[in-house]
Short mmCIF file of C-alpha atoms and ligand atoms in Angstrom, two decimals:
data_model
loop_
_atom_site.label_atom_id
_atom_site.label_comp_id
_atom_site.label_asym_id
_atom_site.label_seq_id
_atom_site.Cartn_x
_atom_site.Cartn_y
_atom_site.Cartn_z
CA UNK A 1090 -24.93 -0.60 -11.55
CA UNK A 1091 -24.19 -4.24 -12.85
CA UNK A 1092 -20.79 -4.11 -11.17
CA UNK A 1093 -18.45 -7.26 -12.67
CA UNK A 1094 -16.75 -9.73 -10.55
CA UNK A 1095 -12.97 -8.75 -9.12
CA UNK A 1096 -11.36 -11.56 -10.99
CA UNK A 1097 -13.36 -9.85 -14.03
CA UNK A 1098 -12.13 -6.68 -13.30
CA UNK A 1099 -8.49 -7.92 -12.83
CA UNK A 1100 -8.20 -9.13 -16.26
CA UNK A 1101 -9.98 -6.51 -18.33
CA UNK A 1102 -10.43 -3.53 -16.27
CA UNK A 1103 -8.80 -0.07 -17.03
CA UNK A 1104 -8.72 -0.72 -20.38
CA UNK A 1105 -11.59 -1.50 -23.88
CA UNK A 1106 -9.77 -1.23 -26.38
CA UNK A 1107 -11.74 0.42 -30.15
CA UNK A 1108 -12.16 -1.32 -33.46
CA UNK A 1109 -8.45 -2.53 -34.68
CA UNK A 1110 -6.36 -1.39 -31.45
CA UNK A 1111 -3.58 -3.02 -29.31
CA UNK A 1112 -5.80 -5.71 -27.19
CA UNK A 1113 -2.92 -5.41 -24.41
CA UNK A 1114 -2.20 -1.68 -23.08
CA UNK A 1115 -0.05 -0.05 -25.42
CA UNK A 1116 3.18 1.47 -23.35
CA UNK A 1117 3.09 4.96 -24.43
CA UNK A 1118 6.75 5.71 -24.21
CA UNK A 1119 6.99 9.20 -24.81
CA UNK A 1120 7.88 12.20 -22.52
CA UNK A 1121 5.52 14.46 -24.51
CA UNK A 1122 2.31 14.71 -26.55
CA UNK A 1123 1.73 17.29 -29.93
CA UNK A 1124 -0.71 20.23 -30.23
CA UNK A 1125 -1.94 22.20 -32.78
CA UNK A 1126 -2.52 25.26 -31.30
CA UNK A 1127 -1.31 27.06 -28.48
CA UNK A 1128 -5.27 27.62 -27.37
CA UNK A 1129 -5.76 24.04 -27.01
CA UNK A 1130 -2.25 23.66 -24.84
CA UNK A 1131 -3.45 26.65 -22.51
CA UNK A 1132 -6.98 25.02 -21.70
CA UNK A 1133 -4.96 22.05 -20.71
CA UNK A 1134 -2.62 23.58 -18.50
CA UNK A 1135 -5.35 25.33 -16.79
CA UNK A 1136 -7.02 22.03 -16.10
CA UNK A 1137 -10.30 23.22 -18.42
CA UNK A 1138 -9.62 20.47 -20.42
CA UNK A 1139 -8.32 16.76 -20.20
CA UNK A 1140 -5.35 15.58 -22.03
CA UNK A 1141 -1.90 14.87 -21.29
CA UNK A 1142 1.13 17.17 -21.95
CA UNK A 1143 4.64 15.68 -19.96
CA UNK A 1144 5.42 13.14 -19.07
CA UNK A 1145 6.22 13.64 -15.36
CA UNK A 1146 2.58 14.75 -14.80
CA UNK A 1147 0.58 11.87 -16.50
CA UNK A 1148 0.79 8.94 -19.33
CA UNK A 1149 -1.87 6.88 -20.84
CA UNK A 1150 -0.29 4.10 -20.25
CA UNK A 1151 -0.07 4.65 -16.21
CA UNK A 1152 -3.42 6.18 -16.08
CA UNK A 1153 -5.05 2.51 -17.89
CA UNK A 1154 -2.95 0.93 -14.61
CA UNK A 1155 -3.96 2.60 -12.23
CA UNK A 1156 -7.64 2.76 -13.81
CA UNK A 1157 -8.01 -0.72 -13.54
CA UNK A 1158 -6.44 -0.67 -9.41
CA UNK A 1159 -9.49 2.00 -8.82
CA UNK A 1160 -11.91 -0.25 -10.46
CA UNK A 1161 -10.79 -3.12 -8.11
CA UNK A 1162 -10.97 -0.84 -4.95
CA UNK A 1163 -14.25 0.35 -5.54
CA UNK A 1164 -12.68 4.54 -6.07
CA UNK A 1165 -13.19 7.19 -7.91
CA UNK A 1166 -9.68 7.71 -9.34
CA UNK A 1167 -6.45 7.18 -9.19
CA UNK A 1168 -2.74 7.42 -9.73
CA UNK A 1169 0.24 5.88 -10.03
CA UNK A 1170 3.40 6.45 -8.64
CA UNK A 1171 6.93 5.80 -8.65
CA UNK A 1172 7.33 3.91 -5.31
CA UNK A 1173 4.72 2.64 -2.60
CA UNK A 1174 7.20 5.58 -0.30
CA UNK A 1175 5.97 7.67 -3.11
CA UNK A 1176 2.21 7.26 -3.04
CA UNK A 1177 2.74 7.17 0.90
CA UNK A 1178 4.10 10.62 1.34
CA UNK A 1179 1.89 12.47 -1.60
CA UNK A 1180 -1.66 10.92 0.51
CA UNK A 1181 -0.85 12.60 3.24
CA UNK A 1182 1.23 15.86 1.87
CA UNK A 1183 -1.72 16.33 -0.06
CA UNK A 1184 -3.75 17.32 2.74
CA UNK A 1185 -1.23 17.40 5.91
CA UNK A 1186 1.61 20.66 5.31
CA UNK A 1187 3.76 22.09 7.66
CA UNK A 1188 1.99 22.58 11.19
CA UNK A 1189 -0.23 19.91 10.89
CA UNK A 1190 -0.48 16.60 12.60
CA UNK A 1191 -1.65 12.83 11.46
CA UNK A 1192 -2.49 10.21 14.02
CA UNK A 1193 -0.40 7.11 12.49
CA UNK A 1194 -0.65 2.73 13.56
CA UNK A 1195 2.56 2.46 15.16
CA UNK A 1196 2.79 -1.02 13.50
CA UNK A 1197 3.37 0.50 10.06
CA UNK A 1198 5.85 -0.54 7.13
CA UNK A 1199 9.28 0.92 8.87
CA UNK A 1200 9.90 2.26 5.59
CA UNK A 1201 7.37 3.92 5.96
CA UNK A 1202 8.05 4.86 9.58
CA UNK A 1203 10.84 6.58 8.75
CA UNK A 1204 9.14 8.83 6.41
CA UNK A 1205 6.73 10.32 8.92
CA UNK A 1206 8.89 10.13 11.87
CA UNK A 1207 12.36 11.98 10.93
CA UNK A 1208 11.54 13.55 6.96
CA UNK A 1209 8.12 14.57 6.99
CA UNK A 1210 9.27 15.97 10.55
CA UNK A 1211 11.51 17.75 9.43
CA UNK A 1212 9.03 19.56 7.03
CA UNK A 1213 7.02 20.76 9.97
CA UNK A 1214 4.87 17.96 10.38
CA UNK A 1215 3.58 16.06 13.65
CA UNK A 1216 2.94 12.74 14.14
CA UNK A 1217 1.09 10.45 16.93
CA UNK A 1218 1.58 6.74 16.91
CA UNK A 1219 -0.55 4.36 18.59
CA UNK A 1220 -0.77 0.48 18.61
CA UNK A 1221 -3.64 -0.89 15.99
CA UNK A 1222 -4.67 -2.29 19.40
CA UNK A 1223 -5.30 0.80 21.69
CA UNK A 1224 -7.96 1.31 23.60
CA UNK A 1225 -10.68 3.54 22.44
CA UNK A 1226 -9.62 6.18 25.01
CA UNK A 1227 -6.06 6.17 23.67
CA UNK A 1228 -6.75 6.75 20.24
CA UNK A 1229 -9.68 9.33 21.41
CA UNK A 1230 -6.47 10.98 22.86
CA UNK A 1231 -4.09 10.67 20.08
CA UNK A 1232 -6.22 13.69 17.88
CA UNK A 1233 -5.18 17.10 18.31
CA UNK A 1234 -7.13 20.21 16.19
CA UNK A 1235 -4.37 20.40 13.36
CA UNK A 1236 -5.15 16.87 12.89
CA UNK A 1237 -5.64 16.53 9.09
CA UNK A 1238 -5.53 12.26 8.84
CA UNK A 1239 -5.01 8.83 10.49
CA UNK A 1240 -2.93 6.44 9.01
CA UNK A 1241 -2.53 2.72 9.26
CA UNK A 1242 -2.08 -0.53 7.10
CA UNK A 1243 -4.17 -3.55 6.19
CA UNK A 1244 -1.90 -5.83 7.14
CA UNK A 1245 1.36 -4.60 8.35
CA UNK A 1246 4.32 -4.81 6.96
CA UNK A 1247 6.09 -6.92 9.24
CA UNK A 1248 4.66 -6.38 12.71
CA UNK A 1249 1.20 -9.22 10.52
CA UNK A 1250 -0.45 -6.98 13.14
CA UNK A 1251 -4.68 -6.13 11.69
CA UNK A 1252 -5.88 -2.65 10.99
CA UNK A 1253 -10.10 -2.62 12.46
CA UNK A 1254 -10.23 -0.26 10.14
CA UNK A 1255 -14.14 0.62 10.81
CA UNK A 1256 -13.14 1.72 13.75
CA UNK A 1257 -10.15 3.61 13.00
CA UNK A 1258 -12.27 5.34 10.46
CA UNK A 1259 -15.31 5.66 12.75
CA UNK A 1260 -12.48 7.56 15.04
CA UNK A 1261 -11.03 9.68 12.21
CA UNK A 1262 -14.74 10.92 10.76
CA UNK A 1263 -16.04 11.82 14.38
CA UNK A 1264 -12.79 14.56 14.41
CA UNK A 1265 -13.97 15.84 10.72
CA UNK A 1266 -10.41 13.86 8.95
CA UNK A 1267 -10.08 10.90 6.43
CA UNK A 1268 -8.26 7.45 7.01
CA UNK A 1269 -5.97 6.18 4.47
CA UNK A 1270 -4.92 2.90 4.74
CA UNK A 1271 -2.22 1.08 3.17
CA UNK A 1272 -3.84 -1.81 1.53
CA UNK A 1273 -0.62 -3.04 0.30
CA UNK A 1274 -0.04 -6.52 2.06
CA UNK A 1275 -3.79 -7.90 1.89
CA UNK A 1276 -4.90 -6.41 -2.14
CA UNK A 1277 -8.19 -5.49 -2.91
CA UNK A 1278 -8.22 -9.19 -3.55
CA UNK A 1279 -8.79 -10.06 -0.42
CA UNK A 1280 -10.07 -6.64 1.41
CA UNK A 1281 -11.74 -3.77 0.39
CA UNK A 1282 -10.99 -0.82 2.51
CA UNK A 1283 -13.73 1.02 1.19
CA UNK A 1284 -15.99 -0.96 1.64
CA UNK A 1285 -15.56 -0.35 5.46
CA UNK A 1286 -15.01 3.51 5.58
CA UNK A 1287 -11.60 4.13 4.28
CA UNK A 1288 -11.10 6.87 2.53
CA UNK A 1289 -7.93 6.69 0.63
CA UNK A 1290 -5.93 3.66 -0.50
CA UNK A 1291 -2.72 3.46 -1.26
CA UNK A 1292 -0.38 0.93 -2.23
CA UNK A 1293 3.33 -0.14 -2.26
CA UNK A 1294 2.73 -1.82 -6.13
CA UNK A 1295 5.67 -3.46 -6.11
CA UNK A 1296 5.03 -6.49 -4.01
CA UNK A 1297 1.95 -8.52 -4.51
CA UNK A 1298 0.00 -6.57 -7.49
CA UNK A 1299 3.82 -6.43 -9.49
CA UNK A 1300 4.01 -10.01 -7.90
CA UNK A 1301 7.07 -11.14 -9.71
CA UNK A 1302 9.84 -8.59 -8.14
CA UNK A 1303 9.99 -6.82 -11.96
CA UNK A 1304 9.22 -2.91 -10.84
CA UNK A 1305 9.48 -0.95 -7.77
CA UNK A 1306 5.27 1.80 -7.55
CA UNK A 1307 3.46 2.66 -6.12
CA UNK A 1308 -0.68 3.79 -6.63
CA UNK A 1309 -3.11 6.29 -4.38
CA UNK A 1310 -6.54 5.86 -4.96
CA UNK A 1311 -9.73 8.09 -3.74
CA UNK A 1312 -13.19 6.39 -2.69
CA UNK A 1313 -14.40 9.74 -3.00
CA UNK A 1314 -16.72 9.75 0.17
CA UNK A 1315 -14.69 12.11 2.31
CA UNK A 1316 -16.50 15.24 1.93
CA UNK A 1317 -14.25 18.51 1.87
CA UNK A 1318 -16.16 21.06 2.42
CA UNK A 1319 -18.05 20.10 4.90
CA UNK A 1320 -14.59 19.99 6.89
CA UNK A 1321 -13.42 23.74 4.65
CA UNK A 1322 -11.65 25.13 6.95
CA UNK A 1323 -9.35 22.40 8.05
CA UNK A 1324 -8.49 22.19 4.18
CA UNK A 1325 -7.51 25.30 2.41
CA UNK A 1326 -5.74 23.42 -0.18
CA UNK A 1327 -9.27 21.73 -1.67
CA UNK A 1328 -11.52 24.14 -0.92
CA UNK A 1329 -10.06 27.28 -1.59
CA UNK A 1330 -8.45 28.46 -4.80
CA UNK A 1331 -5.00 27.15 -6.33
CA UNK A 1332 -3.48 30.65 -7.31
CA UNK A 1333 -1.04 28.03 -9.57
CA UNK A 1334 -4.30 26.91 -11.61
CA UNK A 1335 -6.03 30.43 -12.57
CA UNK A 1336 -7.37 29.86 -8.75
CA UNK A 1337 -9.64 26.58 -9.54
CA UNK A 1338 -11.51 25.20 -6.67
CA UNK A 1339 -9.97 21.35 -6.36
CA UNK A 1340 -13.17 19.78 -4.81
CA UNK A 1341 -15.75 22.40 -6.55
CA UNK A 1342 -14.32 21.71 -10.14
CA UNK A 1343 -13.53 17.78 -9.46
CA UNK A 1344 -16.50 17.51 -7.45
CA UNK A 1345 -15.71 14.84 -4.52
CA UNK A 1346 -15.07 12.03 -6.79
CA UNK A 1347 -12.13 13.53 -8.18
CA UNK A 1348 -10.70 16.66 -6.18
CA UNK A 1349 -8.13 14.73 -3.75
CA UNK A 1350 -6.92 12.85 -7.23
CA UNK A 1351 -6.39 16.05 -9.53
CA UNK A 1352 -4.78 18.07 -6.75
CA UNK A 1353 -1.87 15.69 -5.94
CA UNK A 1354 -1.40 15.16 -9.92
CA UNK A 1355 -1.57 18.56 -10.61
CA UNK A 1356 0.47 20.03 -7.50
CA UNK A 1357 2.16 17.25 -6.07
CA UNK A 1358 3.47 15.24 -9.47
CA UNK A 1359 4.22 18.25 -11.01
CA UNK A 1360 6.17 19.77 -8.29
CA UNK A 1361 8.40 15.92 -7.21
CA UNK A 1362 7.68 14.44 -10.16
CA UNK A 1363 7.64 10.49 -8.77
CA UNK A 1364 5.87 9.66 -11.58
CA UNK A 1365 6.00 5.64 -12.34
CA UNK A 1366 7.67 5.13 -16.37
CA UNK A 1367 5.10 4.15 -18.67
CA UNK A 1368 7.40 0.81 -19.22
CA UNK A 1369 6.51 -0.78 -15.21
CA UNK A 1370 2.87 0.51 -15.60
CA UNK A 1371 2.71 -2.23 -18.22
CA UNK A 1372 4.99 -4.76 -15.99
CA UNK A 1373 2.86 -3.85 -13.12
CA UNK A 1374 -0.88 -4.64 -15.07
CA UNK A 1375 0.35 -8.13 -16.54
CA UNK A 1376 0.49 -8.74 -12.43
CA UNK A 1377 -2.51 -7.50 -12.32
CA UNK A 1378 -4.24 -9.85 -14.76
CA UNK A 1379 -3.10 -12.60 -12.49
CA UNK A 1380 -3.65 -10.56 -8.99
CA UNK A 1381 -6.63 -12.46 -8.26
CA UNK A 1382 -5.47 -16.07 -9.47
CA UNK A 1383 -2.46 -15.60 -7.32
CA UNK A 1384 -3.60 -14.39 -4.28
CA UNK A 1385 -5.06 -17.70 -3.07
CA UNK A 1386 -2.40 -19.21 -3.86
CA UNK A 1387 -0.38 -17.24 -1.31
CA UNK A 1388 -2.50 -17.33 1.33
CA UNK A 1389 -2.87 -20.98 1.36
CA UNK A 1390 0.92 -21.68 1.10
CA UNK A 1391 1.68 -19.60 4.04
CA UNK A 1392 -1.33 -20.34 5.91
CA UNK A 1393 0.02 -24.42 5.22
CA UNK A 1394 3.58 -23.01 6.26
CA UNK A 1395 2.28 -21.35 9.33
CA UNK A 1396 0.31 -24.66 10.90
CA UNK A 1397 3.31 -26.39 10.46
CA UNK A 1398 5.72 -23.98 11.99
CA UNK A 1399 2.82 -23.49 14.08
CA UNK A 1400 3.42 -27.60 16.03
CA UNK A 1401 6.87 -27.95 15.26
CA UNK A 1402 9.42 -28.50 18.85
CA UNK A 1403 11.90 -25.80 17.73
CA UNK A 1404 9.69 -23.29 16.28
CA UNK A 1405 8.69 -20.45 19.66
CA UNK A 1406 6.10 -18.84 18.49
CA UNK A 1407 4.29 -18.00 14.86
CA UNK A 1408 2.78 -14.88 13.72
CA UNK A 1409 0.69 -14.89 10.72
CA UNK A 1410 -3.54 -13.13 11.23
CA UNK A 1411 -5.16 -15.99 9.42
CA UNK A 1412 -3.96 -18.30 11.66
CA UNK A 1413 -6.59 -20.24 14.60
CA UNK A 1414 -5.34 -18.75 17.67
CA UNK A 1415 -3.52 -15.63 15.98
CA UNK A 1416 -3.99 -12.45 18.22
CA UNK A 1417 -5.60 -10.68 15.39
CA UNK A 1418 -7.27 -13.87 13.49
CA UNK A 1419 -10.72 -12.70 14.66
CA UNK A 1420 -10.49 -9.32 12.40
CA UNK A 1421 -8.35 -11.01 9.72
CA UNK A 1422 -11.72 -13.20 9.62
CA UNK A 1423 -13.67 -10.07 9.54
CA UNK A 1424 -12.11 -7.91 6.48
CA UNK A 1425 -10.56 -10.52 5.04
CA UNK A 1426 -12.68 -14.14 5.40
CA UNK A 1427 -10.99 -15.30 1.83
CA UNK A 1428 -7.45 -14.89 3.39
CA UNK A 1429 -4.67 -12.36 4.48
CA UNK A 1430 -1.40 -12.67 2.60
CA UNK A 1431 1.48 -14.99 2.10
CA UNK A 1432 4.54 -13.65 4.67
CA UNK A 1433 4.21 -15.77 8.00
CA UNK A 1434 6.59 -14.19 10.89
CA UNK A 1435 7.91 -16.95 13.37
CA UNK A 1436 10.99 -17.70 15.54
CA UNK A 1437 13.47 -20.54 15.79
CA UNK A 1438 14.19 -21.19 19.30
CA UNK A 1439 17.61 -21.02 20.07
CA UNK A 1440 17.98 -17.43 19.54
CA UNK A 1441 19.48 -15.19 16.97
CA UNK A 1442 22.49 -17.79 15.83
CA UNK A 1443 19.39 -20.65 15.14
CA UNK A 1444 17.52 -18.15 13.37
CA UNK A 1445 20.86 -17.47 11.09
CA UNK A 1446 21.80 -21.19 10.82
CA UNK A 1447 17.95 -22.16 10.09
CA UNK A 1448 18.26 -19.57 7.15
CA UNK A 1449 21.99 -21.00 5.98
CA UNK A 1450 20.43 -24.16 5.47
CA UNK A 1451 17.12 -23.45 3.37
CA UNK A 1452 17.64 -24.32 0.10
CA UNK A 1453 14.13 -23.01 -2.11
CA UNK A 1454 13.75 -20.48 -0.01
CA UNK A 1455 16.03 -16.98 -0.86
CA UNK A 1456 17.12 -14.23 1.55
CA UNK A 1457 16.34 -11.28 0.42
CA UNK A 1458 14.61 -7.74 1.54
CA UNK A 1459 11.33 -8.93 -0.21
CA UNK A 1460 8.20 -9.68 0.20
CA UNK A 1461 5.74 -11.15 -1.79
CA UNK A 1462 7.18 -12.18 -4.46
CA UNK A 1463 5.65 -15.06 -6.67
CA UNK A 1464 9.64 -17.16 -5.49
CA UNK A 1465 9.62 -17.74 -1.54
CA UNK A 1466 12.43 -15.00 0.01
CA UNK A 1467 12.78 -15.13 3.75
CA UNK A 1468 14.29 -12.37 5.92
CA UNK A 1469 16.10 -12.16 9.40
CA UNK A 1470 15.46 -9.29 10.46
CA UNK A 1471 18.27 -8.72 13.55
CA UNK A 1472 20.46 -9.06 10.76
CA UNK A 1473 19.53 -7.30 7.83
CA UNK A 1474 16.99 -3.99 8.39
CA UNK A 1475 17.73 -4.43 12.03
CA UNK A 1476 21.07 -5.24 12.39
CA UNK A 1477 22.29 -1.90 14.02
CA UNK A 1478 20.38 -2.97 16.95
CA UNK A 1479 20.70 -4.96 20.27
CA UNK A 1480 18.73 -7.68 20.94
CA UNK A 1481 17.29 -5.72 23.82
CA UNK A 1482 16.77 -2.64 21.17
CA UNK A 1483 15.30 -4.98 19.10
CA UNK A 1484 12.91 -6.55 21.46
CA UNK A 1485 11.58 -2.73 22.11
CA UNK A 1486 10.52 -2.82 18.31
CA UNK A 1487 8.25 -6.12 19.07
CA UNK A 1488 11.26 -7.66 16.54
CA UNK A 1489 12.58 -10.85 18.86
CA UNK A 1490 16.10 -12.11 17.49
CA UNK A 1491 14.63 -15.32 16.74
CA UNK A 1492 12.36 -13.83 14.44
CA UNK A 1493 12.40 -14.60 10.87
CA UNK A 1494 9.95 -13.28 8.49
CA UNK A 1495 8.80 -15.82 5.20
CA UNK A 1496 7.15 -14.78 2.98
CA UNK A 1497 5.79 -17.89 1.45
CA UNK A 1498 5.53 -17.72 -3.01
CA UNK A 1499 3.25 -19.51 -5.44
CA UNK A 1500 5.56 -22.88 -5.58
CA UNK A 1501 3.61 -26.06 -4.05
CA UNK A 1502 3.25 -26.19 -0.38
CA UNK A 1503 4.99 -29.71 0.30
CA UNK A 1504 8.20 -28.71 -1.27
CA UNK A 1505 8.59 -25.41 0.75
CA UNK A 1506 7.60 -27.52 4.07
CA UNK A 1507 9.93 -30.38 3.23
CA UNK A 1508 12.46 -27.40 3.20
CA UNK A 1509 11.90 -26.05 5.95
CA UNK A 1510 11.62 -29.45 7.56
CA UNK A 1511 15.11 -30.21 6.70
CA UNK A 1512 16.35 -26.72 7.48
CA UNK A 1513 14.97 -26.98 11.18
CA UNK A 1514 16.27 -30.78 11.48
CA UNK A 1515 19.80 -28.72 11.21
CA UNK A 1516 19.79 -27.35 13.71
C1 PLP B 1204 7.04 -1.97 0.69
C2 PLP B 1204 5.87 -1.54 1.75
C3 PLP B 1204 5.59 -0.11 0.80
C4 PLP B 1204 6.75 1.22 0.14
O1 PLP B 1204 6.97 0.67 -1.04
P1 PLP B 1204 7.80 0.71 -2.00
O2 PLP B 1204 7.15 0.22 -3.50
O3 PLP B 1204 8.70 -0.02 -1.37
O4 PLP B 1204 8.35 1.99 -2.18
C5 PLP B 1204 4.81 0.71 1.85
N1 PLP B 1204 3.92 0.03 2.50
C6 PLP B 1204 4.22 -1.02 2.67
C7 PLP B 1204 2.56 -2.09 3.79
C8 PLP B 1204 5.29 -1.71 2.44
O5 PLP B 1204 5.12 -3.16 2.59
#
């Protein structure tokens, strides 16, 4: 097959207008869809025929944008969700239910950690967290007979650890379960986890994919490679008849390429309804059209800022996976040779008060609870997202009181560095 390059896919994949049709993806702002006969609608409800009937489950605008992300990741099927949180919840809950267990990386995004450790535990699921750099023995020991999935982030937010996707995929597959990778920070421009053995990819499209801080959203992509029937007893939801759809067996009827996303749409989106609005999907697509042009600039600015900080006498440490000497540099080079992301963490000598003073003096970088935006922004976790913790608790969570997280935007690196330099000078 003649595979298009990623930049061409960012611009064109997912929607090919016919003669005289709109050039831009149309926003289908309709909750419902009209049919000539009840028999036709009945076939849609039985999943006998493709078609739209209600935007709580599916919408054509969303599907065009999902098809683009599917092409970017090299998957077989994809769906948009209302947020990254919804994407990760659906991706896990589609295969792991009450009484099941999941192995997850301990450095995952705080929102996902909370979703797993608090909310999904209340639903009867069990989780074991392992460090992304744990030993093979520790990883092996995390599995239980009821384990149904392994979960990690290509680049963790905000820990900036890099997942050894091949190693985690091999462990998952040895135990007959899929590897789910949240690829939000790397984006498919910098890393395509399916090429390294991952089975399902999720995204918070809120970040680089949208890229302009305009809309919250998520996406789930299936590689179509995981053989549910080879582990039929572990995944009855995919390999036995669904009574709510006239006894359809998803893996049989929709094949390995379509089963996961069809089940996720037909059951979870139907029942929870965390769909992305078609308006937001349209905005997301505008972001995707330039993702391949923006990502190199975010990475370039991240590296320039990281190098400047590393050499600065008032900076205690710098964490950036593409920076020479970083703990995860080799893994980043392997999985993301063209760049990782634009997010840099560093410490300001003098602790909590020095970090706060530094941020107060910044002029270009705005203080925000956000990352991966066109505009540079920064956050002091100790006084914002983690402010309920004392210094000891912070250190246990891997966050030092002096840590600043900076998300480098698309501005000129010289201006960003000048801004950081003047703010450091004033403390
Ligand atoms: C932001 C983020 C999420 C959550 O996404 P929302 O769109 O905010 O719901 C999940 N995973 C990662 C890696 C994130 O950065």
